[in-house]
PDB file of C-alpha atoms and ligand atoms in Angstrom:
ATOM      1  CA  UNK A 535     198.989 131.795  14.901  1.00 50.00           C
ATOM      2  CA  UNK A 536     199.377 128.249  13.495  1.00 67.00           C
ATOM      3  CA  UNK A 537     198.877 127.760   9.914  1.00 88.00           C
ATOM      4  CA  UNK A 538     197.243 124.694   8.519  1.00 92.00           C
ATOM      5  CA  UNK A 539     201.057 123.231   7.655  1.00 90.00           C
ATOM      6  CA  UNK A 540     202.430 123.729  11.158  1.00 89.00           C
ATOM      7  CA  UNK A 541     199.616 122.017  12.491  1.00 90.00           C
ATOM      8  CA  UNK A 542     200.694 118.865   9.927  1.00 86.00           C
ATOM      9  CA  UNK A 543     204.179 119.005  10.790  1.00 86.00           C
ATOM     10  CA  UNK A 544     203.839 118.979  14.727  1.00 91.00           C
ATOM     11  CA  UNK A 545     200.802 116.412  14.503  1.00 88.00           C
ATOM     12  CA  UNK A 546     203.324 113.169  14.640  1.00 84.00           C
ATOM     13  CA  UNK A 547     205.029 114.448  17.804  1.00 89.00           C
ATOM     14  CA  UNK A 548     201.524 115.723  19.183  1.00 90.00           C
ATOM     15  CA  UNK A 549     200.284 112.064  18.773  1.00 85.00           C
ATOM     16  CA  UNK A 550     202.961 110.627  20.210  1.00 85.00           C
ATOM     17  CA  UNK A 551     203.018 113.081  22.984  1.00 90.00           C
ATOM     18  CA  UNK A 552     206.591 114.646  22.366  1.00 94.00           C
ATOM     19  CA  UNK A 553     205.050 118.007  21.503  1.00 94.00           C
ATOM     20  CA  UNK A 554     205.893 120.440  24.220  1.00 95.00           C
ATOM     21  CA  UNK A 555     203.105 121.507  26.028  1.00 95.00           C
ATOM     22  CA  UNK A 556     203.202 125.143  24.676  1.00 94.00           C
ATOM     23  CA  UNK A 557     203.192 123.893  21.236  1.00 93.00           C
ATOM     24  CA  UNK A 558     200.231 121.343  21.880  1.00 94.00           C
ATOM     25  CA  UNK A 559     197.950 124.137  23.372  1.00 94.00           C
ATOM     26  CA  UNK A 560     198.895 125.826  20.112  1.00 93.00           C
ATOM     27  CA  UNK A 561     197.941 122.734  17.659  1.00 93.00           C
ATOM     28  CA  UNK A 562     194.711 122.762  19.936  1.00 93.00           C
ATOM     29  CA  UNK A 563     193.545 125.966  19.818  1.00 93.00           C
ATOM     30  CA  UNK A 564     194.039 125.707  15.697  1.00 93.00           C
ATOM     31  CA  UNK A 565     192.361 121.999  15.718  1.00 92.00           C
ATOM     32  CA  UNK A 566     189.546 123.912  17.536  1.00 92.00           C
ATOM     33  CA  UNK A 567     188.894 126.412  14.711  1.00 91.00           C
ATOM     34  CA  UNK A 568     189.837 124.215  11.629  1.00 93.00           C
ATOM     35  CA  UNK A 569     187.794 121.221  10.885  1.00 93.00           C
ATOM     36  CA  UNK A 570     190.437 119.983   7.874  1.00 91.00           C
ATOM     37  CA  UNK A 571     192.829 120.193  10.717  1.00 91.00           C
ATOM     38  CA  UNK A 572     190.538 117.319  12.107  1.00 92.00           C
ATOM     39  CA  UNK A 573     189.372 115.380   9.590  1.00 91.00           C
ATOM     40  CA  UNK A 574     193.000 115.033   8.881  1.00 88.00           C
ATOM     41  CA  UNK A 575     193.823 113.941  12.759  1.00 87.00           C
ATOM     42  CA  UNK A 576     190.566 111.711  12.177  1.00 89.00           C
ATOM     43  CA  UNK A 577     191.620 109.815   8.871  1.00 89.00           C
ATOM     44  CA  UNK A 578     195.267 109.536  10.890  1.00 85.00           C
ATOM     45  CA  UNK A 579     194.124 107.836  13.795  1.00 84.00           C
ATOM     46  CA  UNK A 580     191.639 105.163  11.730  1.00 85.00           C
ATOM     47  CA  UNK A 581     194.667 104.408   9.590  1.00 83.00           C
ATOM     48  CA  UNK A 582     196.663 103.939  12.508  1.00 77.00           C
ATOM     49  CA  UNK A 583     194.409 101.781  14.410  1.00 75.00           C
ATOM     50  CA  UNK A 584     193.614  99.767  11.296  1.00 75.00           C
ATOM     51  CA  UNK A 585     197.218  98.670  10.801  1.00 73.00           C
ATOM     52  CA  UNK A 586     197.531  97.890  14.310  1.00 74.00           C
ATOM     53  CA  UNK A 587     194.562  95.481  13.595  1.00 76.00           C
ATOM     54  CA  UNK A 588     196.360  94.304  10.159  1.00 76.00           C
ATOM     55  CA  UNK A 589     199.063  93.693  12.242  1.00 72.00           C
ATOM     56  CA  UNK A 590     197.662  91.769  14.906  1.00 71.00           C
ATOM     57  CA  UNK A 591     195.422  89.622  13.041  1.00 71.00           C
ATOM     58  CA  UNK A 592     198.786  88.205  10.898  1.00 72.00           C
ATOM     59  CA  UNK A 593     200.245  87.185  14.409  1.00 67.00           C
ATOM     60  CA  UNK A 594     200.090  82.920  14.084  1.00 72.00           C
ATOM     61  CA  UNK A 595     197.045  81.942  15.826  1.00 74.00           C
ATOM     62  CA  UNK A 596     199.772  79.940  18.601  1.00 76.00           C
ATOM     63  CA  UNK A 597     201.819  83.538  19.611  1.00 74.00           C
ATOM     64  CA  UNK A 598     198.418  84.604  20.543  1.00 73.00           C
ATOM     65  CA  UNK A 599     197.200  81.603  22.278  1.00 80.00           C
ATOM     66  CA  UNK A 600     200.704  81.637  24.206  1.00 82.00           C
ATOM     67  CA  UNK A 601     200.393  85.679  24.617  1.00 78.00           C
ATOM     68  CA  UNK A 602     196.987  84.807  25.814  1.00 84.00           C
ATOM     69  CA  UNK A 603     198.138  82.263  28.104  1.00 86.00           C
ATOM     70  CA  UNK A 604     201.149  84.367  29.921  1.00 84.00           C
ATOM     71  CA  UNK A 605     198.310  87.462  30.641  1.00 82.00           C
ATOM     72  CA  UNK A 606     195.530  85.402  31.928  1.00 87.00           C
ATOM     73  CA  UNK A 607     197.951  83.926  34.312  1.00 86.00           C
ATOM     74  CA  UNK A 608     200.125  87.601  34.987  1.00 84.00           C
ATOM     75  CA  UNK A 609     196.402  88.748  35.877  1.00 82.00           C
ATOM     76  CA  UNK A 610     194.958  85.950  38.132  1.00 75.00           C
ATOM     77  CA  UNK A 611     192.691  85.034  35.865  1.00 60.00           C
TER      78      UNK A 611
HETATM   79 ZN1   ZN B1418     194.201 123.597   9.948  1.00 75.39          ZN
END
């Protein structure tokens, strides 16, 4: 049975889908019963996303026009 701090430790590699598959069934089944477990997979995920946006939004305003640029044409658009 997983334990709140084995759930913790594997939730990096779970998230970045290096967890074997055993061990991810595992960290399921406990985020299934434990709803700290979840919050704290939650809160981890906004934070993530959020400095994904931090970090995208201090990109200078011509790497993203050029960025821009290279995908419309990549997609035919
Ligand atoms: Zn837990």
């Amino acid at each position: 049975m997983k334990t709140c701090k084995d759930s913790i430790d594997v939730l990096l590699q779970y998230l970045d889908g290096e967890l074997p598959a055993e061990d991810a069934a595992a960290l399921e089944s406990h985020l299934g019963c434990c709803t700290p477990c979840v919050e704290f997979l939650r809160t981890y995920r906004a934070t993530t996303h959020l400095c994904k946006r931090a970090l995208a939004q201090k990109m200078p305003e011509s790497v993203t026009a050029s960025l821009d640029a290279f995908l419309k044409e990549r997609l035919g658009k």
